PDB file of C-alpha atoms in Angstrom:
ATOM      1  CA  UNK A   1      13.563   7.262 -12.150  1.00  0.00           C
ATOM      2  CA  UNK A   2      10.919   8.063  -9.556  1.00  0.00           C
ATOM      3  CA  UNK A   3      10.185   6.693  -6.294  1.00  0.00           C
ATOM      4  CA  UNK A   4       6.481   6.306  -5.846  1.00  0.00           C
ATOM      5  CA  UNK A   5       4.635   5.564  -2.503  1.00  0.00           C
ATOM      6  CA  UNK A   6       1.387   3.906  -1.582  1.00  0.00           C
ATOM      7  CA  UNK A   7      -0.378   3.224   1.794  1.00  0.00           C
ATOM      8  CA  UNK A   8      -2.341  -0.112   1.588  1.00  0.00           C
ATOM      9  CA  UNK A   9      -5.270  -0.349   4.013  1.00  0.00           C
ATOM     10  CA  UNK A  10      -7.933  -2.891   4.657  1.00  0.00           C
ATOM     11  CA  UNK A  11      -9.800  -4.670   7.548  1.00  0.00           C
ATOM     12  CA  UNK A  12      -7.673  -7.146   9.480  1.00  0.00           C
ATOM     13  CA  UNK A  13      -8.331 -10.076   7.591  1.00  0.00           C
ATOM     14  CA  UNK A  14      -6.444 -12.450   5.147  1.00  0.00           C
ATOM     15  CA  UNK A  15      -7.686 -10.036   2.301  1.00  0.00           C
ATOM     16  CA  UNK A  16      -5.117  -7.224   3.551  1.00  0.00           C
ATOM     17  CA  UNK A  17      -2.297  -9.838   3.772  1.00  0.00           C
ATOM     18  CA  UNK A  18      -2.996 -10.684   0.041  1.00  0.00           C
ATOM     19  CA  UNK A  19      -3.272  -7.166  -0.978  1.00  0.00           C
ATOM     20  CA  UNK A  20       0.411  -6.431   0.475  1.00  0.00           C
ATOM     21  CA  UNK A  21       1.675  -9.866  -0.956  1.00  0.00           C
ATOM     22  CA  UNK A  22       0.262  -8.826  -4.357  1.00  0.00           C
ATOM     23  CA  UNK A  23       2.089  -5.574  -4.132  1.00  0.00           C
ATOM     24  CA  UNK A  24       5.199  -7.200  -3.041  1.00  0.00           C
ATOM     25  CA  UNK A  25       4.936  -9.582  -6.125  1.00  0.00           C
ATOM     26  CA  UNK A  26       4.656  -6.589  -8.376  1.00  0.00           C
ATOM     27  CA  UNK A  27       7.886  -5.067  -7.165  1.00  0.00           C
ATOM     28  CA  UNK A  28       6.604  -2.778  -4.439  1.00  0.00           C
ATOM     29  CA  UNK A  29       9.137  -2.750  -1.256  1.00  0.00           C
ATOM     30  CA  UNK A  30       7.640  -2.481   2.287  1.00  0.00           C
ATOM     31  CA  UNK A  31       8.286   0.965   3.932  1.00  0.00           C
ATOM     32  CA  UNK A  32       8.305   0.916   7.566  1.00  0.00           C
ATOM     33  CA  UNK A  33       6.183  -1.108  10.098  1.00  0.00           C
ATOM     34  CA  UNK A  34       2.524  -2.201   9.612  1.00  0.00           C
ATOM     35  CA  UNK A  35       0.105  -0.115  11.532  1.00  0.00           C
ATOM     36  CA  UNK A  36      -3.110  -1.360  13.367  1.00  0.00           C
ATOM     37  CA  UNK A  37      -6.079   0.525  14.707  1.00  0.00           C
ATOM     38  CA  UNK A  38      -9.407  -0.119  15.944  1.00  0.00           C
ATOM     39  CA  UNK A  39     -12.420   1.466  13.723  1.00  0.00           C
ATOM     40  CA  UNK A  40     -14.780   2.317  16.210  1.00  0.00           C
ATOM     41  CA  UNK A  41     -17.651   3.103  13.573  1.00  0.00           C
ATOM     42  CA  UNK A  42     -17.305  -0.311  12.125  1.00  0.00           C
ATOM     43  CA  UNK A  43     -16.314  -2.188  14.933  1.00  0.00           C
ATOM     44  CA  UNK A  44     -13.426  -3.905  13.497  1.00  0.00           C
ATOM     45  CA  UNK A  45      -9.421  -3.757  13.555  1.00  0.00           C
ATOM     46  CA  UNK A  46      -8.053  -2.039  10.346  1.00  0.00           C
ATOM     47  CA  UNK A  47      -4.270  -2.607   9.104  1.00  0.00           C
ATOM     48  CA  UNK A  48      -1.991  -0.152   7.268  1.00  0.00           C
ATOM     49  CA  UNK A  49       1.150  -0.861   5.502  1.00  0.00           C
ATOM     50  CA  UNK A  50       3.260   1.677   3.395  1.00  0.00           C
ATOM     51  CA  UNK A  51       5.039   0.368   0.259  1.00  0.00           C
ATOM     52  CA  UNK A  52       7.526   2.294  -2.203  1.00  0.00           C
ATOM     53  CA  UNK A  53       8.624   1.434  -5.695  1.00  0.00           C
ATOM     54  CA  UNK A  54      11.092   2.900  -8.081  1.00  0.00           C
ATOM     55  CA  UNK A  55       9.696   3.588 -11.462  1.00  0.00           C
ATOM     56  CA  UNK A  56      11.265   4.427 -14.778  1.00  0.00           C
ATOM     57  CA  UNK A  57       8.994   7.487 -15.650  1.00  0.00           C
ATOM     58  CA  UNK A  58       8.622  10.834 -13.933  1.00  0.00           C
ATOM     59  CA  UNK A  59       6.069  11.292 -11.000  1.00  0.00           C
ATOM     60  CA  UNK A  60       2.583  12.549 -12.239  1.00  0.00           C
ATOM     61  CA  UNK A  61      -0.143  13.214  -9.880  1.00  0.00           C
ATOM     62  CA  UNK A  62      -2.405  11.546 -12.565  1.00  0.00           C
ATOM     63  CA  UNK A  63      -0.732   8.150 -12.430  1.00  0.00           C
ATOM     64  CA  UNK A  64      -2.628   5.369 -11.098  1.00  0.00           C
ATOM     65  CA  UNK A  65      -0.141   3.888  -8.370  1.00  0.00           C
ATOM     66  CA  UNK A  66      -1.932   0.586  -8.138  1.00  0.00           C
ATOM     67  CA  UNK A  67      -1.182  -0.171 -11.885  1.00  0.00           C
ATOM     68  CA  UNK A  68       2.579   0.675 -11.596  1.00  0.00           C
TER      69      UNK A  68
END
């Protein structure tokens, strides 16, 4: 069994909340607190949330984490 990690990011909109909710529905678990930062280049707030998941296969750098 391996633990895998993803950092979900997006603009501060409901789409970000849906992205995190979708990951949780697929078995991912929140890891740490969310983060927020102002993106000066685009003039918007950006959000980030780390998530982890235990999977039954060995970690492989070629795996598509979003499909786990």
